[in-house]
Short mmCIF file of C-alpha atoms and ligand atoms in Angstrom, two decimals:
data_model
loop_
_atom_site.label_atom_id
_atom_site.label_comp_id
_atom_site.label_asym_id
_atom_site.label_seq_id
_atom_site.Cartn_x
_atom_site.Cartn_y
_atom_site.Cartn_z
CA UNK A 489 16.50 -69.73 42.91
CA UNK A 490 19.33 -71.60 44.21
CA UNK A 491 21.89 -73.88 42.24
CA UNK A 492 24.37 -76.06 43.23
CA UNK A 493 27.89 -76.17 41.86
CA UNK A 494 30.45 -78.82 42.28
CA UNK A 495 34.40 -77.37 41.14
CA UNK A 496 37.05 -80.14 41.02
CA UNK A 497 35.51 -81.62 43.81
CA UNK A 498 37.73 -84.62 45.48
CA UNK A 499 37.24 -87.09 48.35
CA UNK A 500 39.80 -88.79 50.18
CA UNK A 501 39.73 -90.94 53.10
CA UNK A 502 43.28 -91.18 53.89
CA UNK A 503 45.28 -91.77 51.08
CA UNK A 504 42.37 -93.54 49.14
CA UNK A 505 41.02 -91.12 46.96
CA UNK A 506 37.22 -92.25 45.87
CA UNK A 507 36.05 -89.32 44.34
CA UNK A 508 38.04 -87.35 41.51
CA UNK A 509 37.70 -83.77 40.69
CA UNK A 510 34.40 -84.04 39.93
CA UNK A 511 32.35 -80.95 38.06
CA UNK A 512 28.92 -80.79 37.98
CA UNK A 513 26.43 -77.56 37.60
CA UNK A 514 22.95 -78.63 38.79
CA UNK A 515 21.07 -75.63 37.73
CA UNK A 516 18.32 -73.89 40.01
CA UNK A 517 14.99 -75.53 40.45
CA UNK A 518 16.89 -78.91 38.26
CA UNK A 519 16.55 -82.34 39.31
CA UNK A 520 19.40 -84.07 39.24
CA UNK A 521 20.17 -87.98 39.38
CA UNK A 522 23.66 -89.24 40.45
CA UNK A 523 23.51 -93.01 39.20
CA UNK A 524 26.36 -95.62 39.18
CA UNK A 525 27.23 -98.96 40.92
CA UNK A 526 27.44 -99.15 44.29
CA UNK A 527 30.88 -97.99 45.59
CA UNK A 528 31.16 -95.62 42.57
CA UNK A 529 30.95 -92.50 45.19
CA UNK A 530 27.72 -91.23 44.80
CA UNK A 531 26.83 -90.73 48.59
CA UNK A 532 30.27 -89.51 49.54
CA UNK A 533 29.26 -86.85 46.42
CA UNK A 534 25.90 -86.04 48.41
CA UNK A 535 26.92 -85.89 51.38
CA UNK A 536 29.99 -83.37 50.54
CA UNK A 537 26.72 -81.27 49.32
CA UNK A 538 24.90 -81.44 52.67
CA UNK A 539 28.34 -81.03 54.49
CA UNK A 540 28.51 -85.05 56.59
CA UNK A 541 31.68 -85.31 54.88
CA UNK A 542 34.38 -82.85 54.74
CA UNK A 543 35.57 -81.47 50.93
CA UNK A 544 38.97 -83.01 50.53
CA UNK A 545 39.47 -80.56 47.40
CA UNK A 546 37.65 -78.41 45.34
CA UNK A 547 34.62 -76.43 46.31
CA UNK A 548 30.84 -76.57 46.65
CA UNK A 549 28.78 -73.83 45.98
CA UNK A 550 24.94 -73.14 46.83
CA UNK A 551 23.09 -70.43 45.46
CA UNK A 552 25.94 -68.74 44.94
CA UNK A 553 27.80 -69.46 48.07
CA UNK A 554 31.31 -71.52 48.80
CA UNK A 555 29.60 -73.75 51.31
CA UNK A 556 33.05 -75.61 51.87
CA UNK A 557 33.01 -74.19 55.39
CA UNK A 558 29.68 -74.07 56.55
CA UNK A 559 28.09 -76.16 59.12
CA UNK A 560 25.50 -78.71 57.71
CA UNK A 561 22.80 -76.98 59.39
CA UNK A 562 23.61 -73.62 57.93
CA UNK A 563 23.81 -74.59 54.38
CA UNK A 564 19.73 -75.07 53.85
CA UNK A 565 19.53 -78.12 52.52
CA UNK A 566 17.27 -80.97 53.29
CA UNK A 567 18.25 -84.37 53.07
CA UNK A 568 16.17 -87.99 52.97
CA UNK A 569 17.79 -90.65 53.60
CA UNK A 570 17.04 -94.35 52.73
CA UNK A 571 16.38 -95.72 55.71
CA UNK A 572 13.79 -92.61 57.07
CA UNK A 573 15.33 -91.85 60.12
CA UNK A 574 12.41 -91.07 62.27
CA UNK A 575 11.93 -90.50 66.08
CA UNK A 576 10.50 -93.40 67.25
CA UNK A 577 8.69 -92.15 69.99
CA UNK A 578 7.43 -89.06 68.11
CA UNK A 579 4.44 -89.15 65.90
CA UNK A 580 4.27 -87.62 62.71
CA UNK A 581 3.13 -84.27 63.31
CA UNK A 582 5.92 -84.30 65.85
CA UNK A 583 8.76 -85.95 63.44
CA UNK A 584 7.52 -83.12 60.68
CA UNK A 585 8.04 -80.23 63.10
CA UNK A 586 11.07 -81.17 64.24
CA UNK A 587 13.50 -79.31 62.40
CA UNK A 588 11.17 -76.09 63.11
CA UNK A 589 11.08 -76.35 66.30
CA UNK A 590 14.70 -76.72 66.90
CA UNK A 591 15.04 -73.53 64.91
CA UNK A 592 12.36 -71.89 67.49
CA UNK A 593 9.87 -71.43 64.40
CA UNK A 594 6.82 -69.89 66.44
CA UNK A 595 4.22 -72.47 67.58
CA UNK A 596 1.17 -70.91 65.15
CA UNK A 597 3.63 -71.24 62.12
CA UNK A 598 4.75 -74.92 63.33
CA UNK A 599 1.17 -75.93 63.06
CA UNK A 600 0.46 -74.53 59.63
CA UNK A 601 3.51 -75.72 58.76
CA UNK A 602 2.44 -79.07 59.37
CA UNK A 603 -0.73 -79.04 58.25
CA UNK A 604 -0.09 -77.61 54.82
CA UNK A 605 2.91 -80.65 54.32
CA UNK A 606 0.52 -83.28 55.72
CA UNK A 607 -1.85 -82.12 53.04
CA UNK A 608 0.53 -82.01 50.14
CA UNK A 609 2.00 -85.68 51.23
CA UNK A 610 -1.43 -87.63 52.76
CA UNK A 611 -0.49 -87.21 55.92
CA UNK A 612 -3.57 -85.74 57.51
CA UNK A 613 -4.86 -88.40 59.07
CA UNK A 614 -1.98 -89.94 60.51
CA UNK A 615 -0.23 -86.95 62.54
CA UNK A 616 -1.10 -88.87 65.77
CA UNK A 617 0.70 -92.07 64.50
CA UNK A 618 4.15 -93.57 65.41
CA UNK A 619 6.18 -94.59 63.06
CA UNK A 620 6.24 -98.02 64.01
CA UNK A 621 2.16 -98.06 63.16
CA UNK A 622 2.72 -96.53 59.35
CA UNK A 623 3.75 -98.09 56.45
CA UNK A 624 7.08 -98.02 54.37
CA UNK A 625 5.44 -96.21 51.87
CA UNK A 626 4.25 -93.81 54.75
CA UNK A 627 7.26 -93.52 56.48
CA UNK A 628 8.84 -92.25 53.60
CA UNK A 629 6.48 -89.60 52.83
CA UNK A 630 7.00 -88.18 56.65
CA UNK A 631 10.60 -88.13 56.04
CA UNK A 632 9.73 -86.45 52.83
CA UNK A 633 7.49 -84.28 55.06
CA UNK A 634 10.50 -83.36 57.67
CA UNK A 635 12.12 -82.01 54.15
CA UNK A 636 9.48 -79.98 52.89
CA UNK A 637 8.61 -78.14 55.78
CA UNK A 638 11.90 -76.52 56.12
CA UNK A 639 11.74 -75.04 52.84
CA UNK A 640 15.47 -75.79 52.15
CA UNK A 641 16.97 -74.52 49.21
CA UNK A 642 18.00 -77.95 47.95
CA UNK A 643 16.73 -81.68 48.29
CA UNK A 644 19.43 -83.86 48.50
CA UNK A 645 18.08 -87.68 48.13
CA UNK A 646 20.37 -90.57 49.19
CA UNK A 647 18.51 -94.02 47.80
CA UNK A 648 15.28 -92.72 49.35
CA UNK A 649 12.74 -95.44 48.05
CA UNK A 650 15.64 -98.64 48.02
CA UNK A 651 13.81 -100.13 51.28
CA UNK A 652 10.23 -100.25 49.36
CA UNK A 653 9.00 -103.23 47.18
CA UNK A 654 8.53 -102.78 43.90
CA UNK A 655 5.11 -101.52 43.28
CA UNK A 656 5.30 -98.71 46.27
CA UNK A 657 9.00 -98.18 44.80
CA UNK A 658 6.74 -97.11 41.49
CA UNK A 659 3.53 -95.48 42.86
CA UNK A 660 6.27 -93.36 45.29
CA UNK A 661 8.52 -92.14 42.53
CA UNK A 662 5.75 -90.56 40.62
CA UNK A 663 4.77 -88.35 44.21
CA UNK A 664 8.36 -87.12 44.47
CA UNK A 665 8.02 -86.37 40.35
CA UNK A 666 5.00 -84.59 41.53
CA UNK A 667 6.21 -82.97 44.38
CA UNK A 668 9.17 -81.85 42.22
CA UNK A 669 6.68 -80.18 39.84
CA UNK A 670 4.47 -78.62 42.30
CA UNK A 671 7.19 -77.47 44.50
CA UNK A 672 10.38 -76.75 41.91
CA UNK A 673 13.07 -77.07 44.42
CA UNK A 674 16.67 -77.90 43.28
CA UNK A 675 17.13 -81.34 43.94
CA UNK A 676 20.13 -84.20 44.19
CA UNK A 677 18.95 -87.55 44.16
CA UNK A 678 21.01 -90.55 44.38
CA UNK A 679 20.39 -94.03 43.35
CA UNK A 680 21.76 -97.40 41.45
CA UNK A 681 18.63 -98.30 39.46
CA UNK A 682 18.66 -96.26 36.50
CA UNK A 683 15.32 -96.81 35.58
CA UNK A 684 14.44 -94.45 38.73
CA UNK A 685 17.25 -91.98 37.04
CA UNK A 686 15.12 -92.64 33.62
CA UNK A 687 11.94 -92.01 35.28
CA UNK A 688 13.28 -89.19 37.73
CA UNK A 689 15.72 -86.75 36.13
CA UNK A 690 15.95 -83.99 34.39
CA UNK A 691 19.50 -84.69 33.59
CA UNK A 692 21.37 -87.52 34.65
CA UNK A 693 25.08 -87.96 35.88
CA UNK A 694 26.11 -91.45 35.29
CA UNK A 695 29.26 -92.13 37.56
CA UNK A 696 32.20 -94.92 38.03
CA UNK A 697 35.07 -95.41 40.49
CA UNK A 698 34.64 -91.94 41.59
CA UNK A 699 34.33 -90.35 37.96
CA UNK A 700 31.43 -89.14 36.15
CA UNK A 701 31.28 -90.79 32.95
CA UNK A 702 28.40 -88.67 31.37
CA UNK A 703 25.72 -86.20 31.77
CA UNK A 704 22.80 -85.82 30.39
CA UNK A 705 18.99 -85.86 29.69
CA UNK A 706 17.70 -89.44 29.89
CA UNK A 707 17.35 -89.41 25.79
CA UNK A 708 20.86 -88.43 25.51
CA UNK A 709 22.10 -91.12 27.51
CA UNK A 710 20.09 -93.67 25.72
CA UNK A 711 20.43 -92.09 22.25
CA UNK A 712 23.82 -91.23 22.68
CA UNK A 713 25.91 -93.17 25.75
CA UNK A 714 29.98 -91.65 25.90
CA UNK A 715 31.24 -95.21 26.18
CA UNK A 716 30.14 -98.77 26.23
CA UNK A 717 29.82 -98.19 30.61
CA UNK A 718 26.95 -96.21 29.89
CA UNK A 719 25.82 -98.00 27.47
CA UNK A 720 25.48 -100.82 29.15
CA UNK A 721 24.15 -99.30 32.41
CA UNK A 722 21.31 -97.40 31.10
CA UNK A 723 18.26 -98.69 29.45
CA UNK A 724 16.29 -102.01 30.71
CA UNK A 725 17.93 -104.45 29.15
CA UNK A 726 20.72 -102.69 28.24
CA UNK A 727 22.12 -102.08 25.26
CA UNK A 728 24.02 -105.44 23.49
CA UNK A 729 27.48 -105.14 22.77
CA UNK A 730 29.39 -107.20 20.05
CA UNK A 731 32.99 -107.31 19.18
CA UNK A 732 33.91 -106.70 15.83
CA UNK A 733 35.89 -105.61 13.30
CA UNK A 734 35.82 -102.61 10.62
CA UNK A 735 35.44 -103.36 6.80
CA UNK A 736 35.15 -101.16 4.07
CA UNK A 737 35.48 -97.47 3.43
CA UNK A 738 34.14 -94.56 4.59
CA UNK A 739 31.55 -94.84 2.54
CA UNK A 740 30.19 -98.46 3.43
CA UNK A 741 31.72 -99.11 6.78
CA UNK A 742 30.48 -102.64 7.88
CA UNK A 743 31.28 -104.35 10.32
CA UNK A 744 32.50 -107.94 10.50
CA UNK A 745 32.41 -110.93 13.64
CA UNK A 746 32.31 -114.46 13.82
CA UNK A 747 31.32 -114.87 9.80
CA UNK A 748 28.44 -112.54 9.66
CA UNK A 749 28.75 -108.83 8.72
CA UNK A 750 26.55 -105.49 9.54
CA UNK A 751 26.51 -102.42 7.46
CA UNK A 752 27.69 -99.47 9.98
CA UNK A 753 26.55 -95.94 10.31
CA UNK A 754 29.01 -93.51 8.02
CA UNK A 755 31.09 -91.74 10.28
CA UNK A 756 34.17 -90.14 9.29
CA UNK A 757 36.45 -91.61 12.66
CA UNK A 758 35.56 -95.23 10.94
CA UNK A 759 37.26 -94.13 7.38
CA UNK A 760 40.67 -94.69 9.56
CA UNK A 761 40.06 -97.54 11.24
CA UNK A 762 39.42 -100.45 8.92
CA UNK A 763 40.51 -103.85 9.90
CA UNK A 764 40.88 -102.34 13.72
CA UNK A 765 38.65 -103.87 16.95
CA UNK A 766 35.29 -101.92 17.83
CA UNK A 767 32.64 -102.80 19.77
CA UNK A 768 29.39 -102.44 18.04
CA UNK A 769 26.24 -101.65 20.50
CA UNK A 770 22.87 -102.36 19.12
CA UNK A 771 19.74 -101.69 21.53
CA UNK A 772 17.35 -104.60 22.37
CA UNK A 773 14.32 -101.52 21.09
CA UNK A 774 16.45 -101.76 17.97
CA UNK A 775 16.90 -105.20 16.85
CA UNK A 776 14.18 -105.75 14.42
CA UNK A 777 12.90 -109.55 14.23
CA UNK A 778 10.72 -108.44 10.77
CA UNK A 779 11.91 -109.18 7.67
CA UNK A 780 13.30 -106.37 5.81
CA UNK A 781 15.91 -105.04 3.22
CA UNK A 782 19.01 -104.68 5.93
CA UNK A 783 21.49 -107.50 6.57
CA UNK A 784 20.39 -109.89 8.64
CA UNK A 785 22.02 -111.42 11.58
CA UNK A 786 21.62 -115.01 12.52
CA UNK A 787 20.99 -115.67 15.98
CA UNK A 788 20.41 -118.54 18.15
CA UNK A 789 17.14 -118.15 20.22
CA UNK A 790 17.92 -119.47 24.20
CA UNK A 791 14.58 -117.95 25.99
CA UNK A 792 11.55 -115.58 25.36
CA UNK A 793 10.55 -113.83 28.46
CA UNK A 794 7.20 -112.25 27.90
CA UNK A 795 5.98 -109.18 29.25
CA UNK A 796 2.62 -108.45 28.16
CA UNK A 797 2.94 -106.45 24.84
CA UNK A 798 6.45 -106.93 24.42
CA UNK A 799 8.48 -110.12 24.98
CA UNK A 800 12.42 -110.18 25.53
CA UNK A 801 14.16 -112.84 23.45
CA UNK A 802 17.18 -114.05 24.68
CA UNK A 803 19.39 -115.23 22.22
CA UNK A 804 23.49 -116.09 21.76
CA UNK A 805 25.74 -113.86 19.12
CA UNK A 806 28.89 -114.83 18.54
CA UNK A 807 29.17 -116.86 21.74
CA UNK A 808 27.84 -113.43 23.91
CA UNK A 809 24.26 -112.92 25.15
CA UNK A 810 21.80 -110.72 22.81
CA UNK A 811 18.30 -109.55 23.88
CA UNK A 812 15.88 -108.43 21.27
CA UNK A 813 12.51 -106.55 22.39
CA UNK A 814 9.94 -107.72 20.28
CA UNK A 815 6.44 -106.76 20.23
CA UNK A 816 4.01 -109.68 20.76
CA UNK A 817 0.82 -108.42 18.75
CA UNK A 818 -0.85 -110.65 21.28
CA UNK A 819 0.89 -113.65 20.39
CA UNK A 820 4.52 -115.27 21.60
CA UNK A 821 4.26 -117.83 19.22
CA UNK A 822 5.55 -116.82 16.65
CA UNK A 823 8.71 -115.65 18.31
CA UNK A 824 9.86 -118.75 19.17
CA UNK A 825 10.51 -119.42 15.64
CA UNK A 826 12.86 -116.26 15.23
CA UNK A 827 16.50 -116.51 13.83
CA UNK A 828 18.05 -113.62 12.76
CA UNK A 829 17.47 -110.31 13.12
CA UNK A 830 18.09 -107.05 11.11
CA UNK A 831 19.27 -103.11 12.59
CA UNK A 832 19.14 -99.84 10.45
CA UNK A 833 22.73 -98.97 10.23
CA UNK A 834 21.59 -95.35 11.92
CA UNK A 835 20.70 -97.41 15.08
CA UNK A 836 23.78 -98.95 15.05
CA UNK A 837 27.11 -97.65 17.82
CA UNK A 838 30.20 -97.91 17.42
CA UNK A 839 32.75 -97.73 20.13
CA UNK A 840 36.48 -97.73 20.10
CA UNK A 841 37.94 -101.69 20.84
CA UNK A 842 40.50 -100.62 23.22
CA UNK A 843 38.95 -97.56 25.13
CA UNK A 844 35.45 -97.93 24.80
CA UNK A 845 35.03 -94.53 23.65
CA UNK A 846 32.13 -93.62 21.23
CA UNK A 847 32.90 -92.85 17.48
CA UNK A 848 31.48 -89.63 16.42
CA UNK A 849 29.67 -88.61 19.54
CA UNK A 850 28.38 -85.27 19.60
CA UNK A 851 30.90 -83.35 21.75
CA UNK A 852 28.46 -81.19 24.16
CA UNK A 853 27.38 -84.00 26.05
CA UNK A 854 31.05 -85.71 26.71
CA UNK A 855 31.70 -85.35 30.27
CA UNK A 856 33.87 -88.11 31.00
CA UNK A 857 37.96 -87.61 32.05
CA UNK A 858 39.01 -90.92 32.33
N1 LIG B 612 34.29 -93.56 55.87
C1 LIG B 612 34.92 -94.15 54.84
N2 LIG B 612 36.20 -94.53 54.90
C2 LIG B 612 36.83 -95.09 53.86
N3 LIG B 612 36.27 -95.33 52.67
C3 LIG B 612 34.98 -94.99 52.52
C4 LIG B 612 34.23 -94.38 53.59
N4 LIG B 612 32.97 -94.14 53.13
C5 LIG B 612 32.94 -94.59 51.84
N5 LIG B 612 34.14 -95.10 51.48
C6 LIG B 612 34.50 -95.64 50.17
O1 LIG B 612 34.23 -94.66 49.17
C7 LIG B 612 33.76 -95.25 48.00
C8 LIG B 612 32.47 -94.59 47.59
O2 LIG B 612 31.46 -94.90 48.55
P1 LIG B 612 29.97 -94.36 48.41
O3 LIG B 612 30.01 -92.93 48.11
O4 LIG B 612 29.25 -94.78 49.65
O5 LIG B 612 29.43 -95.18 47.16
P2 LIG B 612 27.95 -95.30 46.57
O6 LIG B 612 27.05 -94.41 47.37
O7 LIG B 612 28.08 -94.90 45.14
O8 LIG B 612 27.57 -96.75 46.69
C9 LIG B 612 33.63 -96.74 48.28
O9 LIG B 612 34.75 -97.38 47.75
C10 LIG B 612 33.61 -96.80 49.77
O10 LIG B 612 34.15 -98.03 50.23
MG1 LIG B 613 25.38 -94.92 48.56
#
């Protein structure tokens, strides 16, 4: 099975450089999610993979082979793009076979070939259709289908389900989860909503300005973001973030901002660091509105938003916004009345002031090199 390996790979155009001697090991049959802001260089990445853009340093490698030279078509990978890019005037049986047929795949095999993909996607009964008489949702899966049928070695994904609304944009990313599954080829898939990266990957490469900032499984990230970028990209809302400052000693590290004080989890890079800057990051899941033993924190409740069996409450912390997830047991309103909240010290991050850098972060999944 075929992997994909990315060695100090760089991008220029011109003198810009946009993506930095990048590394990345996406191992066979893995799916992959590039995620980042847009601009961060996560299609120039991709398309380096499917060869559209030229390797300014650094090589590629697919299933084994430096693929710096070869020709996009000779590198057997499959790519879906965001906006479909169907034939028009060909239906979908036709759009499926197309890549077959300009390889002069015999006629018989063309026509299982389609068949077969039509049935794994839903297709059947639309092979006579245009594109213009499907749906979004459709269109996708025949551009899904054009994939398939090659039997590439890798999926590359650029933003494939951005042009759907939201429920199709859910309902489709569980079929390519599926289709993943059932078929277990390596794929690359790019997007900027991390809860598709969440929902999607295997492991996860979070990416700025051309850098990769992290990678990991979606729990890692979550549990354990690098730096207060990923911390505050991934998870829905994302996790708060409150300057402060470091009190005590090694063995009672608290935390202290704007006249209220936290206790901090005990880790040995805080023993040094007392009366220094650090930005603590508490997750919304982890902010507990119930009374209990732990400090509390006062809070000043702006807004509940509910959801259904959670509600979001958004409050103000020190002058900066903080979002608690509550559960609702049914009823909101009783969380109108909340004013402080409370957070197990092993909850609790802490991130350096000046670089953003997490304190005591287990070391494997660092990727970062800015
Ligand atoms: N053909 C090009 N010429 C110059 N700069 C480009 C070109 N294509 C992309 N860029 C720049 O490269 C950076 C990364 O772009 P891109 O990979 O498309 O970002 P993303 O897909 O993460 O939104 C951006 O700053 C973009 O402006
Ligand atoms: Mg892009």
């Amino acid at each position: 099975m075929s992997g994909v390996i990315l060695d100090k790979v760089v991008k220029r155009y011109g003198a810009v450089e946009v993506v930095h001697a990048i590394d990345l090991t996406v191992e066979p049959q893995e799916f992959v999610v590039l995620v980042g802001p847009s601009g961060c260089g996560k299609s120039t990445t991709l398309r380096m993979i499917a060869g559209l853009e030229e390797i300014s340093d650094g090589t590629v490698e697919i299933d084994g082979r430096v693929v710096n030279r070869v020709a996009p078509k000779d590198r057997d990978v499959a790519m879906v793009f965001q906006n479909y890019a169907l034939y028009p005037h060909l239906n979908v049986a036709d759009n499926i076979a197309f890549g077959l047929r300009i390889r002069r795949t015999p006629k018989a095999e063309v026509l299982a070939s389609i068949e077969e993909v039509a049935g794994i996607l839903g297709l059947t009964e639309y092979l006579d259709r245009r594109p213009a008489d499907l749906s979004g949702g459709q269109r996708q899966r025949v551009a899904m289908g054009r994939a398939i049928v090659r039997h590439p070695k890798v999926f590359l994904f650029d933003e494939p389900l951005s042009n759907l609304d939201a429920k199709l944009r859910t309902q489709m990313r569980a079929e390519i989860k599926r289709l993943h599954k059932r078929l277990g080829v390596t794929s690359v898939y790019v997007t900027h909503d991390q809860v598709e990266a969440m929902t999607l990957a295997d492991r996860i490469v979070v990416m700025q300005d051309g850098h990769i900032e992290q990678i990991g499984t979606p729990m890692d990230l979550f549990l354990n973001p690098v730096n207060t970028f990923v911390a505050g990209f991934i998870g829905s809302p994302p996790m708060n973030q409150i300057e402060a400052i470091v009190e005590g000693g090694a063995d009672a590290p608290r935390a202290t901002f704007a006249g209220q004080s936290i206790a901090l989890p005990k880790l040995d890079e805080l023993s040094s660091r007392v009366g220094e800057k650090v930005t603590i990051g508490i997750r919304p899941e982890h902010a507990k509105i119930e009374p209990a033993g732990a400090d509390a924190i006062s809070v000043e409740l702006d807004l509940v938003e509910t959801l259904g069996s959670e509600a979001l409450l958004h409050t103000t912390l020190a002058g900066n916004p903080f979002i608690i997830k509550a559960e609702t047991g049914g009823d909101v309103e009783h969380l109108n009345q909340v004013t402080q909240f409370w957070a197990g010290p092993e909850t609790i991050k802490v991130f350096d002031g000046k670089t953003g850098r997490a304190f005591g972060h287990p070391a494997t999944s660092y990727q970062g090199g800015s």
